[in-house]
XYZ file of C-alpha atoms in Angstrom:
421
model
C 5.672 -38.206 -21.176
C 8.949 -37.682 -19.374
C 9.274 -35.873 -16.066
C 12.438 -35.098 -14.128
C 12.659 -34.368 -10.400
C 15.751 -32.449 -9.349
C 16.246 -33.240 -5.676
C 14.866 -36.703 -6.304
C 16.885 -38.168 -3.464
C 14.762 -36.325 -0.911
C 13.103 -38.512 1.712
C 9.882 -36.820 0.636
C 10.029 -38.182 -2.896
C 8.042 -41.368 -2.185
C 5.030 -39.132 -1.469
C 5.450 -37.658 -4.945
C 5.896 -41.156 -6.435
C 2.721 -42.351 -4.781
C 0.831 -39.435 -6.343
C 2.187 -40.158 -9.785
C 1.151 -43.810 -9.364
C -2.386 -43.138 -8.062
C -3.115 -40.319 -10.495
C -1.625 -41.848 -13.650
C -4.829 -41.288 -15.601
C -4.461 -37.536 -14.987
C -0.735 -37.514 -15.719
C 0.390 -40.512 -17.796
C 4.117 -40.500 -17.076
C 6.109 -42.975 -19.160
C 9.568 -42.058 -17.784
C 10.377 -40.432 -14.434
C 13.951 -39.386 -13.779
C 15.097 -38.732 -10.207
C 18.181 -36.441 -10.180
C 20.315 -35.969 -7.097
C 24.016 -35.732 -6.285
C 23.663 -37.861 -3.161
C 24.096 -41.330 -4.676
C 23.384 -43.294 -1.477
C 20.098 -41.548 -0.803
C 19.164 -41.661 -4.458
C 19.652 -45.420 -4.587
C 17.426 -45.985 -1.583
C 14.679 -43.609 -2.768
C 14.859 -44.929 -6.363
C 14.483 -48.487 -5.211
C 11.383 -47.730 -3.197
C 9.986 -45.615 -6.023
C 10.225 -48.574 -8.449
C 8.533 -50.878 -5.911
C 5.687 -48.378 -5.409
C 5.145 -48.189 -9.148
C 5.201 -51.943 -9.475
C 2.756 -52.520 -6.615
C 0.272 -50.037 -8.068
C 0.616 -51.360 -11.553
C 2.267 -48.293 -13.099
C 4.121 -49.197 -16.255
C 6.344 -46.076 -16.269
C 10.113 -46.406 -16.096
C 11.971 -44.834 -13.169
C 15.587 -43.761 -13.798
C 18.075 -42.353 -11.246
C 21.102 -40.207 -12.086
C 23.418 -37.597 -10.601
C 23.875 -36.021 -14.054
C 21.546 -33.012 -14.309
C 22.025 -32.546 -18.043
C 21.209 -36.159 -18.804
C 18.360 -36.255 -16.354
C 16.475 -33.252 -17.700
C 17.186 -33.881 -21.412
C 13.931 -34.350 -23.260
C 11.774 -33.791 -20.164
C 8.340 -32.290 -20.675
C 8.463 -30.852 -17.151
C 11.135 -30.509 -14.468
C 10.182 -30.372 -10.812
C 12.619 -28.610 -8.459
C 12.609 -29.728 -4.840
C 16.184 -29.182 -3.723
C 17.675 -28.013 -0.467
C 21.096 -26.408 -0.829
C 23.146 -27.256 2.250
C 20.678 -29.901 3.455
C 19.160 -30.060 6.914
C 22.415 -28.805 8.422
C 22.005 -25.427 6.667
C 18.334 -25.395 7.611
C 19.246 -25.956 11.252
C 21.455 -22.880 11.111
C 18.651 -20.833 9.479
C 16.394 -21.790 12.371
C 18.848 -21.023 15.185
C 21.224 -18.064 14.637
C 18.428 -15.513 14.069
C 17.255 -16.233 17.602
C 20.514 -14.775 18.883
C 19.228 -11.374 17.652
C 15.727 -11.861 19.046
C 14.238 -12.694 15.629
C 12.310 -15.644 14.334
C 14.462 -18.507 13.071
C 12.586 -20.057 10.156
C 13.731 -21.508 6.857
C 11.465 -19.563 4.521
C 10.920 -16.155 6.084
C 12.875 -13.596 8.023
C 16.634 -13.818 8.198
C 16.683 -17.628 7.789
C 14.546 -17.364 4.706
C 16.934 -14.816 3.204
C 19.868 -17.092 3.854
C 18.092 -19.922 2.070
C 17.291 -17.629 -0.891
C 20.927 -16.542 -1.154
C 22.080 -20.188 -1.201
C 19.350 -21.373 -3.533
C 18.725 -18.841 -6.311
C 22.128 -19.215 -8.048
C 21.846 -23.022 -7.993
C 18.280 -23.007 -9.293
C 19.171 -20.618 -12.136
C 22.056 -22.827 -13.168
C 19.736 -25.842 -13.297
C 17.155 -23.875 -15.259
C 19.764 -22.856 -17.818
C 20.701 -26.507 -18.254
C 17.031 -27.298 -18.802
C 16.746 -24.539 -21.411
C 19.792 -25.811 -23.272
C 18.569 -29.377 -23.415
C 14.865 -28.717 -23.827
C 13.729 -25.075 -24.016
C 10.060 -26.130 -24.197
C 10.067 -27.818 -20.807
C 8.055 -26.381 -17.960
C 9.793 -25.821 -14.633
C 7.631 -26.375 -11.558
C 9.322 -24.943 -8.498
C 8.600 -26.359 -5.079
C 11.940 -25.184 -3.690
C 11.667 -22.599 -0.920
C 11.461 -19.682 -0.694
C 9.075 -20.312 -3.571
C 8.089 -16.676 -4.248
C 11.687 -15.472 -4.573
C 12.879 -18.504 -6.509
C 9.961 -18.294 -8.935
C 10.575 -14.583 -9.448
C 14.211 -15.337 -10.252
C 13.171 -17.963 -12.795
C 10.597 -15.785 -14.508
C 12.864 -12.756 -14.691
C 15.492 -14.941 -16.359
C 12.911 -15.860 -19.028
C 12.195 -19.421 -17.965
C 8.854 -21.235 -18.375
C 8.212 -21.524 -14.664
C 5.388 -21.753 -12.161
C 5.815 -21.861 -8.403
C 3.909 -24.347 -6.260
C 3.159 -24.485 -2.540
C 1.036 -26.968 -0.596
C -0.605 -24.494 1.811
C -3.643 -23.855 -0.393
C -4.315 -27.545 -1.197
C -3.996 -28.275 2.494
C -6.717 -25.736 3.291
C -8.841 -27.046 0.449
C -8.673 -30.602 1.848
C -9.278 -29.379 5.380
C -12.293 -27.250 4.523
C -13.786 -30.044 2.374
C -13.511 -32.454 5.314
C -15.149 -29.984 7.701
C -17.988 -29.289 5.274
C -18.362 -32.940 4.207
C -17.908 -32.193 0.502
C -15.337 -33.282 -2.062
C -12.142 -31.150 -2.460
C -13.117 -30.484 -6.064
C -16.162 -28.576 -4.781
C -13.947 -26.106 -2.805
C -12.676 -23.008 -4.514
C -10.477 -20.710 -2.419
C -10.149 -17.000 -2.694
C -6.526 -17.384 -1.758
C -4.466 -14.211 -2.012
C -1.074 -12.816 -1.061
C 2.509 -13.913 -1.425
C 4.013 -17.316 -0.877
C 3.840 -18.102 2.875
C 1.967 -14.833 3.399
C -1.612 -15.553 2.320
C -5.169 -15.398 3.523
C -8.288 -17.312 2.578
C -10.687 -14.349 2.105
C -13.548 -16.564 0.843
C -14.332 -20.268 0.519
C -16.656 -20.947 -2.362
C -18.663 -24.035 -3.213
C -18.602 -25.080 -6.839
C -16.176 -22.548 -8.405
C -15.100 -18.907 -8.516
C -18.702 -17.658 -8.526
C -20.000 -20.129 -5.913
C -21.520 -19.462 -2.513
C -19.039 -18.111 0.022
C -19.207 -20.456 3.022
C -16.310 -18.935 4.955
C -18.614 -17.354 7.571
C -20.135 -20.747 8.180
C -16.740 -22.364 8.494
C -15.608 -19.769 11.042
C -18.830 -20.019 13.046
C -19.013 -23.823 13.150
C -15.357 -24.827 13.036
C -13.429 -21.781 14.276
C -11.974 -23.605 17.317
C -10.574 -26.400 15.132
C -9.077 -23.994 12.624
C -7.557 -21.818 15.345
C -5.967 -24.874 16.972
C -4.456 -25.921 13.655
C -2.981 -22.430 13.158
C -1.887 -22.002 16.761
C -3.664 -18.678 16.844
C -6.459 -17.489 19.156
C -9.887 -17.949 17.599
C -10.585 -14.364 18.392
C -8.030 -13.317 15.790
C -9.858 -15.077 12.981
C -13.252 -13.951 14.202
C -12.065 -10.350 14.147
C -10.376 -10.644 10.749
C -13.139 -12.721 9.161
C -10.489 -14.623 7.141
C -8.316 -17.698 7.597
C -4.619 -16.754 7.579
C -1.869 -19.111 6.508
C -0.122 -20.654 9.509
C 2.964 -18.698 8.449
C 1.180 -15.540 9.507
C 1.785 -16.584 13.106
C 5.401 -15.509 12.650
C 4.048 -11.986 12.044
C 1.002 -11.881 14.305
C 2.708 -13.527 17.310
C 6.378 -12.906 16.597
C 7.663 -12.488 20.159
C 5.616 -15.471 21.394
C 7.102 -17.641 18.653
C 10.669 -16.508 19.393
C 10.189 -17.521 23.034
C 8.848 -20.901 21.995
C 11.696 -21.561 19.537
C 14.209 -20.774 22.221
C 12.956 -23.624 24.429
C 12.969 -26.534 21.981
C 15.139 -28.177 19.363
C 14.806 -26.917 15.811
C 12.414 -28.363 13.288
C 15.488 -29.159 11.202
C 16.833 -31.376 13.975
C 13.502 -33.150 14.177
C 13.379 -33.675 10.430
C 17.017 -34.887 10.305
C 16.230 -37.595 12.849
C 13.092 -38.506 10.904
C 15.010 -38.698 7.653
C 17.533 -41.121 9.133
C 14.696 -43.408 10.143
C 12.953 -43.060 6.827
C 16.104 -43.964 4.847
C 16.502 -47.077 6.914
C 12.922 -47.991 5.996
C 13.484 -47.240 2.326
C 16.372 -49.751 2.313
C 13.977 -52.593 3.180
C 13.343 -54.452 -0.089
C 9.935 -55.574 1.258
C 8.672 -51.968 1.580
C 6.520 -51.110 -1.427
C 4.408 -48.177 -0.187
C 5.076 -44.838 1.450
C 5.489 -45.410 5.227
C 3.137 -43.717 7.709
C 6.087 -41.831 9.205
C 6.350 -39.838 5.977
C 3.184 -37.959 6.845
C 5.095 -36.224 9.638
C 7.829 -35.057 7.227
C 5.801 -32.068 5.943
C 4.531 -31.113 2.510
C 1.129 -32.712 2.776
C -0.740 -33.094 -0.581
C 2.222 -31.791 -2.553
C 2.052 -34.822 -4.825
C -1.588 -34.138 -5.717
C -0.902 -30.456 -6.335
C 2.142 -31.272 -8.459
C 0.243 -33.767 -10.583
C -2.605 -31.376 -11.099
C -0.311 -28.545 -12.127
C 1.844 -30.625 -14.434
C -1.191 -32.124 -16.103
C -2.673 -28.692 -16.850
C 0.630 -27.242 -18.124
C 1.175 -30.264 -20.348
C -2.334 -30.090 -21.848
C -3.819 -32.939 -19.843
C -6.671 -33.279 -17.410
C -5.640 -30.983 -14.626
C -8.045 -28.626 -12.789
C -8.834 -25.424 -14.668
C -8.131 -23.294 -11.597
C -5.228 -23.790 -9.276
C -3.358 -21.768 -6.650
C 0.125 -21.027 -7.958
C 2.953 -18.534 -7.766
C 3.268 -16.411 -10.895
C 3.702 -12.837 -12.097
C 1.311 -10.280 -10.636
C 0.671 -8.503 -13.943
C -1.804 -6.040 -12.408
C -3.735 -8.501 -10.293
C -2.855 -6.715 -7.123
C -2.652 -3.083 -8.367
C -0.460 -1.900 -5.518
C 2.377 -4.274 -6.559
C 4.714 -4.154 -9.536
C 3.717 -6.303 -12.496
C 6.858 -8.445 -12.067
C 6.173 -9.177 -8.371
C 5.343 -12.843 -7.840
C 2.066 -13.458 -6.031
C 0.255 -16.564 -4.847
C -3.338 -16.631 -6.044
C -5.954 -18.671 -7.886
C -5.079 -18.812 -11.584
C -6.361 -20.312 -14.768
C -3.724 -22.851 -15.709
C -3.165 -24.365 -19.140
C -0.586 -25.072 -21.824
C 0.294 -21.366 -21.998
C 0.974 -21.113 -18.304
C -0.849 -19.498 -15.350
C -3.063 -16.398 -15.568
C -4.236 -15.026 -12.212
C -7.961 -14.689 -11.756
C -9.318 -11.263 -10.851
C -9.370 -10.666 -7.071
C -11.416 -8.410 -4.896
C -9.583 -5.323 -3.572
C -7.389 -6.409 -0.707
C -8.071 -4.876 2.694
C -5.319 -2.432 3.753
C -4.596 -4.664 6.731
C -3.304 -7.289 4.344
C -2.197 -5.150 1.440
C 0.200 -3.221 3.671
C 1.994 -6.370 4.812
C 2.025 -7.832 1.274
C 3.574 -4.580 -0.041
C 6.160 -4.632 2.739
C 7.218 -8.263 2.200
C 7.138 -7.912 -1.579
C 9.621 -5.054 -1.312
C 11.818 -7.249 0.836
C 11.613 -10.035 -1.772
C 12.769 -7.648 -4.481
C 15.817 -6.718 -2.354
C 16.408 -10.302 -1.416
C 16.520 -11.328 -5.062
C 18.938 -8.496 -5.816
C 21.190 -9.767 -3.009
C 20.956 -13.365 -4.305
C 21.849 -12.344 -7.873
C 24.524 -9.731 -7.150
C 25.815 -10.487 -3.676
C 27.442 -8.035 -1.285
C 27.096 -7.295 2.419
C 25.226 -4.047 1.808
C 22.533 -5.763 -0.248
C 22.081 -8.410 2.445
C 21.782 -5.699 5.097
C 19.209 -3.741 3.114
C 17.081 -6.826 2.500
C 17.108 -7.633 6.224
C 16.332 -4.067 7.233
C 13.370 -4.132 4.852
C 11.888 -7.302 6.310
C 9.018 -6.634 8.768
C 10.336 -9.395 11.047
C 13.657 -7.491 11.417
C 13.215 -3.802 10.684
C 15.798 -2.381 13.120
C 19.303 -1.462 12.005
C 21.089 -3.032 15.008
C 19.246 -6.311 14.415
C 19.911 -6.121 10.669
C 23.661 -5.535 11.323
C 23.921 -8.512 13.663
C 21.938 -10.787 11.417
C 23.975 -9.797 8.364
C 27.212 -10.794 10.098
C 25.749 -14.090 11.236
C 24.158 -14.911 7.859
C 27.443 -14.443 6.017
C 29.471 -16.322 8.623
C 27.162 -19.345 8.543
C 26.762 -19.437 4.767
C 30.175 -18.421 3.463
C 30.791 -21.766 1.731
C 27.584 -21.279 -0.331
C 28.159 -17.580 -1.253
C 30.658 -17.131 -4.043
C 30.998 -13.378 -3.324
C 31.729 -13.927 0.350
């Protein structure tokens, strides 16, 4: 089995490598290709990856290359984890929106739109290369904004599934609090990427006992602290929102906070520098503890599980993924991409039926889904007017003066990545 990771020079890749090594019975990889244009980073990451495989007794071969066509040729699955513009572009996404009084964040709001505009054309080019060399390969997208990128891939006819680590993080957290194994936790996870709620937590499977009321009663303070939301909010809602909901439920508070500290991108850039120095140590043969602070917890386990199921192996029958709505949420278009529990197998992902979504959540989902449709249109066709309309449609913007100012800043900061600009 051959897998390719585009963006394989990321400092996060050793986490993925560790997952492939530990879970080789679930996903028996014989060749793993790390693809990245940054040769220096790729050399350091590739060297550590080989040492991790060797230490854990994995017999698979690890290859590094900057040639996308060669790297994906013959791959059974291609994982996308790229960042167009690197941490420098992310730093801009997280700062210039604050000048207009809006949240600066790399996956939602104005910063998220900027990332989508930079990313979608690049991802579609890579996907076309995959289709030319191996049309049967699955594309697993971890590249943000996952919902918009996955929608672009599916609309272009690619065999693609989007993946986020939010759900598996909740699964592991709830299992720990309940003192059960993660496999015993089934989430009623519903919404859009980075806009989801856990509306039930079931023991044993889709029809299992809902223990969410117990979790909220016994561990509400812990969960609230993790989400940086008042416990009263969860108690009133009776659900556990994704931590990304804080950008919506406490927007002004978050903007004030972001204006008083350095960006997350700056923190990650400093961390990456330290990590790359570690990776260059020939004695290092395991992922360093610092990597846990990099973000993306449990991504490797989720990626292995998803790839194994798509490739006919021993993955879990139900997984939270990003895929076409196809009537699951009746108030959205069929070609909207949602993030829900799905039955996953060799034919792809089929969303499980969901309970009717409360208007409190359905309204926001509809709103953001409409923005995502406009954002994808702007990413595919370009133009200032399309950027403005997408920003005006976003619930974190929503005012024409803010949308005008943000449009000018977005284009100015991203001109080198926007062919139409």
